mmCIF file of C-alpha atoms in Angstrom:
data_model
loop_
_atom_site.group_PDB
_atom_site.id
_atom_site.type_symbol
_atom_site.label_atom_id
_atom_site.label_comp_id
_atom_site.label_asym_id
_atom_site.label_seq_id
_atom_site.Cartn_x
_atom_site.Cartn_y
_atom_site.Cartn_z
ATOM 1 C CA UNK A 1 25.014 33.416 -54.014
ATOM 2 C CA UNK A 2 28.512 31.878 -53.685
ATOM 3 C CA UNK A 3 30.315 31.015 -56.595
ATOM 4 C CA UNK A 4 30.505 26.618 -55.749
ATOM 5 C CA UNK A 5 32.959 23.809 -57.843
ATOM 6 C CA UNK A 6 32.259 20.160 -58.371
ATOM 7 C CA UNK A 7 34.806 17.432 -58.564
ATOM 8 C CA UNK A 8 33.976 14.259 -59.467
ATOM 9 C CA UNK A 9 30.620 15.002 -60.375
ATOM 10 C CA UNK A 10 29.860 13.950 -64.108
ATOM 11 C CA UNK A 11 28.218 10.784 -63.305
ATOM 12 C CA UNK A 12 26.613 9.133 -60.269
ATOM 13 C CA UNK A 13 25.527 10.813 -57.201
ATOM 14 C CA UNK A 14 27.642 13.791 -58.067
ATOM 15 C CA UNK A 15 25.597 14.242 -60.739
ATOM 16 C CA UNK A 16 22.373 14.322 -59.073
ATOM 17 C CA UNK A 17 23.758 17.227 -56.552
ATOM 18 C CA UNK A 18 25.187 19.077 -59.638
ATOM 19 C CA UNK A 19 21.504 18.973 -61.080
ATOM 20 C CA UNK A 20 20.118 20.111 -57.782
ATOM 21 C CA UNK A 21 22.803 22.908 -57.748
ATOM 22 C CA UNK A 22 21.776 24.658 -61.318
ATOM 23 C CA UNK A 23 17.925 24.075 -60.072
ATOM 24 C CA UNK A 24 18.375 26.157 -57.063
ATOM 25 C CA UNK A 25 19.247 29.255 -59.424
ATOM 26 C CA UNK A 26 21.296 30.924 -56.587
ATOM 27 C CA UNK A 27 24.793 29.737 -57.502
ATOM 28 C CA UNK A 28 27.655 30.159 -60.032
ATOM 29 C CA UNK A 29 28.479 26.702 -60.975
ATOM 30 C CA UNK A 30 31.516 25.179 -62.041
ATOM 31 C CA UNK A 31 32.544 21.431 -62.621
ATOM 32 C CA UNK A 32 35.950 20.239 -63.038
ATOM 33 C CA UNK A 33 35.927 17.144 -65.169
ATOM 34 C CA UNK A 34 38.498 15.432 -67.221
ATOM 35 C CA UNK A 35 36.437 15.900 -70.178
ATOM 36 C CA UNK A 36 34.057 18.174 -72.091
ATOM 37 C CA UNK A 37 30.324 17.912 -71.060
ATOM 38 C CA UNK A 38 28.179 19.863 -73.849
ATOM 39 C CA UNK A 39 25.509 18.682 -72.333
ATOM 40 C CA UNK A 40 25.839 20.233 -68.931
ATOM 41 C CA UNK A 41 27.493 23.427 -70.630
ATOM 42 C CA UNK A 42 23.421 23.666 -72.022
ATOM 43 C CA UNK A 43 22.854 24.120 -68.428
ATOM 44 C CA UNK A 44 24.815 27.024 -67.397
ATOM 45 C CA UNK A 45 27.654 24.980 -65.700
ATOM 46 C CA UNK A 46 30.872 25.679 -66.556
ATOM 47 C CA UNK A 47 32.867 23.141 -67.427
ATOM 48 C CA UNK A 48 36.331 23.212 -67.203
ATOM 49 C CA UNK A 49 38.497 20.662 -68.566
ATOM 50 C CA UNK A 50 41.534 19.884 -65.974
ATOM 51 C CA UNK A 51 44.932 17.507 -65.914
ATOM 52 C CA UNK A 52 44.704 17.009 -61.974
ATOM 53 C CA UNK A 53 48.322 16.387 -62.179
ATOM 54 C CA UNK A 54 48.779 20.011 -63.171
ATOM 55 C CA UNK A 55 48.714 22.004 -60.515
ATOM 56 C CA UNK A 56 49.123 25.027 -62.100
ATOM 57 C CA UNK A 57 46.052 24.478 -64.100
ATOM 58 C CA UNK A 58 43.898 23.706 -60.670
ATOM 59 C CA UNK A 59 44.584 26.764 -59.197
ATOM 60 C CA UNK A 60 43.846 28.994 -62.276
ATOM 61 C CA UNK A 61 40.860 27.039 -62.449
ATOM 62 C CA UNK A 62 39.982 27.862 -58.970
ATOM 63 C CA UNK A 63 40.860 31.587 -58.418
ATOM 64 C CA UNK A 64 38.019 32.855 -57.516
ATOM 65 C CA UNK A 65 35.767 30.503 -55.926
ATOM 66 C CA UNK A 66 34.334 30.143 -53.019
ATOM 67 C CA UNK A 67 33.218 26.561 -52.040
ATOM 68 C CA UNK A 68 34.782 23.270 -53.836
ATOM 69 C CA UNK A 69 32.431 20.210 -52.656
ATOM 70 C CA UNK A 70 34.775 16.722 -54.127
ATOM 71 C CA UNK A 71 32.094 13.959 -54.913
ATOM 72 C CA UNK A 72 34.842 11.893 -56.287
ATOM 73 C CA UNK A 73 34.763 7.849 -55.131
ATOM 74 C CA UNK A 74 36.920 5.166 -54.451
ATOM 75 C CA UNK A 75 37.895 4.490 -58.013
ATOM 76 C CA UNK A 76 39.126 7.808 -59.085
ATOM 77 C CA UNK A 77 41.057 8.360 -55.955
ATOM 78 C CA UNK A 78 42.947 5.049 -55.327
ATOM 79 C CA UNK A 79 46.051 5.595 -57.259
ATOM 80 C CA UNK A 80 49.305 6.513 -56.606
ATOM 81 C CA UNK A 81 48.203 10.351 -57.788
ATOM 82 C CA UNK A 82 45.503 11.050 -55.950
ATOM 83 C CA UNK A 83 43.506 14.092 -57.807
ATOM 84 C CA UNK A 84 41.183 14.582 -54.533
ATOM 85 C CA UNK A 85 44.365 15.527 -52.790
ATOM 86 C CA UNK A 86 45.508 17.856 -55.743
ATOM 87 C CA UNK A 87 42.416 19.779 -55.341
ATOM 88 C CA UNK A 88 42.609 20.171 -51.721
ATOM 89 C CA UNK A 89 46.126 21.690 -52.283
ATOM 90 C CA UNK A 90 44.913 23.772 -55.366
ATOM 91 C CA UNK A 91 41.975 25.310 -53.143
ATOM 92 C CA UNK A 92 44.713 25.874 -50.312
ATOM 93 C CA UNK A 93 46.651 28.021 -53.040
ATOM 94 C CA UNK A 94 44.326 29.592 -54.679
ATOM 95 C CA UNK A 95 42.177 30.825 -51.416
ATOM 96 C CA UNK A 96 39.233 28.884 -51.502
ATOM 97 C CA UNK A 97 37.191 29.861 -48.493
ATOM 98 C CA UNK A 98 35.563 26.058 -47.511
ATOM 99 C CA UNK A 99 36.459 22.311 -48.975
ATOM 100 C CA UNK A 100 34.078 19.890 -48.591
ATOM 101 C CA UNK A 101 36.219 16.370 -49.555
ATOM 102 C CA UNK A 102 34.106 12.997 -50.648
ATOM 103 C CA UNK A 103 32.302 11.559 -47.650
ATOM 104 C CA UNK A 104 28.561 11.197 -47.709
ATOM 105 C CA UNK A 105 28.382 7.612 -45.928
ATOM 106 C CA UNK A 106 29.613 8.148 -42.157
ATOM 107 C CA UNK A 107 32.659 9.366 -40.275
ATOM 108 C CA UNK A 108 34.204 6.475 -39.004
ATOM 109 C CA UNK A 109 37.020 5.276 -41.256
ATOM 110 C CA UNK A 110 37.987 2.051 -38.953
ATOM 111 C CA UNK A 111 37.599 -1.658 -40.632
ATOM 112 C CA UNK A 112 36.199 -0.554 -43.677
ATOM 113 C CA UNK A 113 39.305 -0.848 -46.357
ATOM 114 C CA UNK A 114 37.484 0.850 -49.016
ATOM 115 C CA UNK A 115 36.889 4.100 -46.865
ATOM 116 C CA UNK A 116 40.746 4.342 -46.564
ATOM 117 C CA UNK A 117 40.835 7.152 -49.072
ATOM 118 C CA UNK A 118 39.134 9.461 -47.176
ATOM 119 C CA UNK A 119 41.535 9.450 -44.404
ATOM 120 C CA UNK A 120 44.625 11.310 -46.018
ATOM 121 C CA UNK A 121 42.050 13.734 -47.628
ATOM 122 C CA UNK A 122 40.577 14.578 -44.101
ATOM 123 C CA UNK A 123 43.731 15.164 -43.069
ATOM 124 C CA UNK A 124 44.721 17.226 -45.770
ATOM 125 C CA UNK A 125 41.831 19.393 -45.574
ATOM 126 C CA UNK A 126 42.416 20.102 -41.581
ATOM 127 C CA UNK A 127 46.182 21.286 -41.862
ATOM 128 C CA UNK A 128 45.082 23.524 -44.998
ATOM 129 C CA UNK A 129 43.674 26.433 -43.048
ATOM 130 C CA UNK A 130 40.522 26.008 -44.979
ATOM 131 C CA UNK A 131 37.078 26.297 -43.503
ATOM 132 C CA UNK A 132 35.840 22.473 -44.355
ATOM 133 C CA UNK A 133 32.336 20.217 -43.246
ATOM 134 C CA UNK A 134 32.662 16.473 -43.729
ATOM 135 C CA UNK A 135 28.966 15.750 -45.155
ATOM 136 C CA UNK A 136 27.687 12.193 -43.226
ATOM 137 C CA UNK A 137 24.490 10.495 -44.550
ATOM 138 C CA UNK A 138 24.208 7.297 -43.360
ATOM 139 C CA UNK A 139 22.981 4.537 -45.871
ATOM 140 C CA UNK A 140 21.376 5.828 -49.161
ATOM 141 C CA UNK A 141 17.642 5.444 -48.792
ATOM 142 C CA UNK A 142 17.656 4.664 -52.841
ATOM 143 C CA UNK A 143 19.013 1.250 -52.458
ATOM 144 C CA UNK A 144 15.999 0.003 -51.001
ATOM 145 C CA UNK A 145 14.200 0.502 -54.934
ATOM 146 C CA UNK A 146 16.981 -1.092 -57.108
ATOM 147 C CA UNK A 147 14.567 -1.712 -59.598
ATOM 148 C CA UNK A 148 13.775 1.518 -60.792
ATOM 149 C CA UNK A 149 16.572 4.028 -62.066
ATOM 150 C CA UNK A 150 14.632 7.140 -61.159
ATOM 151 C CA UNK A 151 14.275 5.828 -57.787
ATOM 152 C CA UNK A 152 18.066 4.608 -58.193
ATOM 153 C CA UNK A 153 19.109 8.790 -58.568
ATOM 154 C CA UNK A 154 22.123 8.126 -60.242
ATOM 155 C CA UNK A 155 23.561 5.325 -57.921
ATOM 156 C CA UNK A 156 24.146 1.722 -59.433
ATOM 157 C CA UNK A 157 21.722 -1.091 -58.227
ATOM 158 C CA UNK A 158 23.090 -2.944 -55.589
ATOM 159 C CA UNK A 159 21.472 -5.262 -53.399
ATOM 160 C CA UNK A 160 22.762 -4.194 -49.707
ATOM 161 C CA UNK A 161 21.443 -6.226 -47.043
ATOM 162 C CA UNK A 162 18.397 -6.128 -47.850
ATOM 163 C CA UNK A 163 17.021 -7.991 -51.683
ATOM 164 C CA UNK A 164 13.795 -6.489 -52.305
ATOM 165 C CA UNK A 165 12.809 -8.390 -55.301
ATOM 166 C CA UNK A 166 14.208 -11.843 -53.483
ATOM 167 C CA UNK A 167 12.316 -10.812 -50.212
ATOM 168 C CA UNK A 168 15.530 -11.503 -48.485
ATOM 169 C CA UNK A 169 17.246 -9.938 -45.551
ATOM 170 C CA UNK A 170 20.751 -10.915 -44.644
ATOM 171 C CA UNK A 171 20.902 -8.779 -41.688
ATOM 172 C CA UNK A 172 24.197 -6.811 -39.851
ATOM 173 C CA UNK A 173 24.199 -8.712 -36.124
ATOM 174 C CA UNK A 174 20.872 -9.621 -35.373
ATOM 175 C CA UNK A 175 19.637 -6.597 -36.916
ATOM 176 C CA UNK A 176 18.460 -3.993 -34.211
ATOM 177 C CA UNK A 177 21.313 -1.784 -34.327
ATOM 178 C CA UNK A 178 19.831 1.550 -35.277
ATOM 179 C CA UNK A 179 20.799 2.891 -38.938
ATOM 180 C CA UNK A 180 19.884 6.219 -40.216
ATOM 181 C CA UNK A 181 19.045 6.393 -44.139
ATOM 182 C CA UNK A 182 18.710 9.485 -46.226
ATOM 183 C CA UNK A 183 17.218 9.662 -49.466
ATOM 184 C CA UNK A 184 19.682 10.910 -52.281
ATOM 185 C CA UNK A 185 17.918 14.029 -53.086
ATOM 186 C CA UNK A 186 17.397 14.793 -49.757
ATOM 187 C CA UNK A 187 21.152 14.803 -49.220
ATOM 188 C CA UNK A 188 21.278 16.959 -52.476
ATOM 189 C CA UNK A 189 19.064 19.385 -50.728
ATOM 190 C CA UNK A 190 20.772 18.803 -47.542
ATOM 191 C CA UNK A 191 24.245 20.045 -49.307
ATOM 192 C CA UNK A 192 22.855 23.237 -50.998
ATOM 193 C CA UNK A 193 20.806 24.447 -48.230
ATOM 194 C CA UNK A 194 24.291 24.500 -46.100
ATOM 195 C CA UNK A 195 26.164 26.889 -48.859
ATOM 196 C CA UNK A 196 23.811 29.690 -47.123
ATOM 197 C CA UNK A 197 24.956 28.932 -43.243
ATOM 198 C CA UNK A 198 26.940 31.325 -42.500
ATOM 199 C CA UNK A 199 29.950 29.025 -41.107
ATOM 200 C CA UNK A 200 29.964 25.253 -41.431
ATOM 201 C CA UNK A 201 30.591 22.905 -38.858
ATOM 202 C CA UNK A 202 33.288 20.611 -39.053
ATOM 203 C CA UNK A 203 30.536 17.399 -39.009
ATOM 204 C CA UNK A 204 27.590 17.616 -41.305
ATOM 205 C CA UNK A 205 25.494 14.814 -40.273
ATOM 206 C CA UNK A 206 21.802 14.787 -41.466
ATOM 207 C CA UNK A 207 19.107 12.121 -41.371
ATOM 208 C CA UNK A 208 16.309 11.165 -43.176
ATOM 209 C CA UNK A 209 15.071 8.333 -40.997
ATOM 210 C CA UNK A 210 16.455 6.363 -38.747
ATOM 211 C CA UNK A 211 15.343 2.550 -37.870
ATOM 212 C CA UNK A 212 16.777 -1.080 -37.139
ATOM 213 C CA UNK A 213 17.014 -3.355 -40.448
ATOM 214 C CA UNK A 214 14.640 -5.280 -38.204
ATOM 215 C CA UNK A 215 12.175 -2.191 -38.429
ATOM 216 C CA UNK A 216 12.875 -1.806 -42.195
ATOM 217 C CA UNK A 217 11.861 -5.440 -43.175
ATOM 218 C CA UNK A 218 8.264 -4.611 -40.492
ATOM 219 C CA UNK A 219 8.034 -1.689 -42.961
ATOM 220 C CA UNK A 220 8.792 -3.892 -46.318
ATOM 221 C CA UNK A 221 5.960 -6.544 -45.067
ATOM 222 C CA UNK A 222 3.226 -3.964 -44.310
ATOM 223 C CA UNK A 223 3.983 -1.872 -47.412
ATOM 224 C CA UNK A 224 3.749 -4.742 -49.458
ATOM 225 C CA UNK A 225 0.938 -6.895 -47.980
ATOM 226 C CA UNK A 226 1.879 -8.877 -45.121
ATOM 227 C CA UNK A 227 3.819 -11.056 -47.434
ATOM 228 C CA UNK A 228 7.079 -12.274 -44.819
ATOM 229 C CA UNK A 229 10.635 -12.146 -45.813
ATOM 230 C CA UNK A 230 13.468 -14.635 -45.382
ATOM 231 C CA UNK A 231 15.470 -13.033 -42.415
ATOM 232 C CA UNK A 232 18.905 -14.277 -41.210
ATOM 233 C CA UNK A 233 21.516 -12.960 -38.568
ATOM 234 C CA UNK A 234 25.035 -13.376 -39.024
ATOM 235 C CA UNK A 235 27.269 -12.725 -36.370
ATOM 236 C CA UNK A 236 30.335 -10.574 -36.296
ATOM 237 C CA UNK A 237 32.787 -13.250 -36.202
ATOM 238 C CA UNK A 238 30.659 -14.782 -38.944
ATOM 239 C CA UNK A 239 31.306 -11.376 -41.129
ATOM 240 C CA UNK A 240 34.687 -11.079 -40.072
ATOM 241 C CA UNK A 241 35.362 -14.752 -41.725
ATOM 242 C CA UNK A 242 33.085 -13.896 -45.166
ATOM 243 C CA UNK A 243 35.245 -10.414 -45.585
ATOM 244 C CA UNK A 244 38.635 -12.534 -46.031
ATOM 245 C CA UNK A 245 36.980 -13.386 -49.783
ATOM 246 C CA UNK A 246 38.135 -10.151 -51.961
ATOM 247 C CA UNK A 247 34.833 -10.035 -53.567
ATOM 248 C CA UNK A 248 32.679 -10.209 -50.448
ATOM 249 C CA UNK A 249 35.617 -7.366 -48.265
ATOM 250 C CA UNK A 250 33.245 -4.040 -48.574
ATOM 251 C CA UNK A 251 29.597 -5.331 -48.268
ATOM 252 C CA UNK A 252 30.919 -7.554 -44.858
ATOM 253 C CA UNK A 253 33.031 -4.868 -43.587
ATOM 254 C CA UNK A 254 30.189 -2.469 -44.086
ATOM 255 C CA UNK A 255 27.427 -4.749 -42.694
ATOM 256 C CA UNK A 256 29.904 -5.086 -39.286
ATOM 257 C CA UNK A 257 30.274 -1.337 -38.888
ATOM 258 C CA UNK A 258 26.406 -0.889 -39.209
ATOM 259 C CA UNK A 259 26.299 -4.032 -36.630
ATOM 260 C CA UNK A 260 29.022 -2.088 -34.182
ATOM 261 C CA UNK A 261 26.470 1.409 -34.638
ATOM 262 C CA UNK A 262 28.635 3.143 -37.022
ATOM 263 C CA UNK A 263 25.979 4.211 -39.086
ATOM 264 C CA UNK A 264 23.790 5.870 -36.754
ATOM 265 C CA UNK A 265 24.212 9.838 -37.809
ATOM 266 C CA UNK A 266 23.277 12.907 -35.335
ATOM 267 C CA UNK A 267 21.517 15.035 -37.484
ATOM 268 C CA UNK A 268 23.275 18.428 -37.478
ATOM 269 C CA UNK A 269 22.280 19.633 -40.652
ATOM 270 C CA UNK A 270 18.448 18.902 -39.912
ATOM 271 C CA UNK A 271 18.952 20.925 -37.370
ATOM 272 C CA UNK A 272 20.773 23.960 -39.161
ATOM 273 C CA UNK A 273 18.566 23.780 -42.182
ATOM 274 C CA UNK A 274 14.831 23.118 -41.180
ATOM 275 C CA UNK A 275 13.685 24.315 -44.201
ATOM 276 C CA UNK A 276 14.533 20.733 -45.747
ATOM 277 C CA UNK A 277 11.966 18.021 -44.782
ATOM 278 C CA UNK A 278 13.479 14.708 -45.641
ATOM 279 C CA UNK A 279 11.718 11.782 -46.978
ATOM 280 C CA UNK A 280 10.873 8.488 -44.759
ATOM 281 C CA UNK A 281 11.806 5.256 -45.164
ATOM 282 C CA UNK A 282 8.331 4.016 -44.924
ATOM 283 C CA UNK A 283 6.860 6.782 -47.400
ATOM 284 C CA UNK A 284 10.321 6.035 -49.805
ATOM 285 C CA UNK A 285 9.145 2.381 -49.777
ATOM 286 C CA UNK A 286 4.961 3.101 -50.621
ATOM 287 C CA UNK A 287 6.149 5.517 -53.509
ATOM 288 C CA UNK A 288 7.951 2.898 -55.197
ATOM 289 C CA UNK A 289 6.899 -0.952 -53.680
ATOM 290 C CA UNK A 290 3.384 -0.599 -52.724
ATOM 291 C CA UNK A 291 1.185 -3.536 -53.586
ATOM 292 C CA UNK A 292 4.580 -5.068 -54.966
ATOM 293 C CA UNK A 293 3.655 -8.345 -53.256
ATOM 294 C CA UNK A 294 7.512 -10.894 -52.953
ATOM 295 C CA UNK A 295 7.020 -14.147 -54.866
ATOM 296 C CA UNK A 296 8.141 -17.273 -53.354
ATOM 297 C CA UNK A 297 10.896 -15.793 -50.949
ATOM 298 C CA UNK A 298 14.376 -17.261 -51.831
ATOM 299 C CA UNK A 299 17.586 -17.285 -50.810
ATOM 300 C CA UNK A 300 20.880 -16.621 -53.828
ATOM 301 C CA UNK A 301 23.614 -18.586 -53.815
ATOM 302 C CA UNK A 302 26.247 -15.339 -53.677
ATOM 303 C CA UNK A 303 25.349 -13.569 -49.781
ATOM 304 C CA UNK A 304 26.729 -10.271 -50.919
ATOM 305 C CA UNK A 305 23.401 -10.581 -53.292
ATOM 306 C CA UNK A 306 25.375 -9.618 -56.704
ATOM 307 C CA UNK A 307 28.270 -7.848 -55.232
ATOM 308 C CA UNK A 308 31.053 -9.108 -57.646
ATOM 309 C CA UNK A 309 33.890 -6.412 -57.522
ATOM 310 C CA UNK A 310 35.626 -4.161 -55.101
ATOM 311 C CA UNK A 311 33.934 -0.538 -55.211
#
């Protein structure tokens, strides 16, 4: 038992691993959080209200423990104060034994403007004399089920690549560059089960499946009847040209990194912690699309498939 603090985890994905925390009933919890969460207080967690501008306050705060784990994303941390970096200086002071900053996608920072975030934080957490894991996932697993918020795990819907309920595919390259996918709760599991190695490695990587998007839309068909999808390929110049629009930056950016093989993990933590036994794509898609046949297969006018704002 360890005693573990969450930033950035009130909503979202941090949420889900902060539920997955106080179900393992082997931790002291405790979640930093700019405002009260009764709620979660119900739970067990303690909350602690914190200014991440007072420094002061951070380290009082965390005196005493022994993991921090930031789930914090792109919107909290792009300003000219950034609070991930306050925390990673607060640990530092207050002798936190290991930092885990906001990753969870992969560990390649290059082309993808929205990942920029995480480079100063990784850097911070190096020099800090901390022990530290960046946690890698690949692609979450749940965006293949948009339609269903339990399937969703706390993540918004979003349309990546693939529409489901279009029966679309608007694929990286030509789509056979291998991607590995890992079911939220998996990567919840994933997280926990590496509080009890005895010393983390600097790269977490873990898989839940891995497979082509050309595999992925084989799987879609046979799980839901044989029906076809519309596929397309876009090339890399063609991406290149579609991320100069602001709205379209991140999902063409993305799409060029997973054509280039950035999203292919090594799975270190399936490795380390065999006890989890992650999901597969093809079992992820019968749980939640099977005999979900696609009616009349159509293109939308918008490529990013609903993507309307920078994330």
């Amino acid at each position: 038992m360890v005693h573990v603090a969450l930033a950035g985890a009130s909503s979202g994905f941090g949420l889900t691993l902060l539920h997955h925390l106080v179900k393992s009933k082997k931790h002291t919890i405790t979640l930093l959080s700019r405002s009260a969460k009764p709620e979660l207080s119900a739970l067990g967690v303690n909350v602690c209200v914190v200014d991440y501008s007072n420094q002061g306050e951070l380290v009082q705060v965390l005196t005493g423990v022994h993991t921090v784990i930031s789930c914090m994303g792109a919107g909290a941390v792009l300003t000219e104060s950034d609070p991930q970096l306050a925390v990673i200086e607060a640990a530092r002071v207050a002798g936190v034994k290991r930092f885990a900053p906001s990753e969870f996608a992969h560990g390649s920072y290059e082309g993808v403007d929205l990942y920029r975030f995480k480079i100063p934080a990784w850097e911070a957490v190096q020099r800090s004399g901390t022990e530290y894991t960046r946690y890698s996932c690949g692609l979450f697993m749940n965006l293949l089920a948009p339609h269903n918020d339990e399937a969703l795990a706390g993540l918004r819907p979003w349309n990546f690549v693939i529409n489901m309920t279009a029966g679309t595919a608007d694929l990286p390259g030509d789509g056979t560059t291998k991607v590995t996918y890992t079911e939220i709760n998996d990567i919840c599991r994933f997280v926990v089960a590496s509080l009890d190695l005895e010393k983390w490695p600097a790269e977490s990587m873990m898989s839940g499946d891995d497979a082509s998007y050309i595999d992925v839309v084989k799987m879609i068909e046979k799980v839901r009847g044989g029906e076809k999808m519309l596929v397309r390929t876009n090339t890399i110049e063609d991406m290149e040209k579609m991320a100069e629009v602001p709205q379209k930056r991140f999902y063409n950016q993305a799409r060029i990194c997973i054509a280039k093989g950035g999203f292919e993990m090594k799975p270190t933590l399936n490795q380390l912690c065999p006890e989890v036994r992650p999901v597969s794509i093809e079992d992820f898609l019968r749980k939640w699309w099977v005999n979900k046949p696609i009616e009349n297969p159509t293109w939308g006018e918008d490529k990013s498939f609903g993507f309307t704002k920078e994330e």
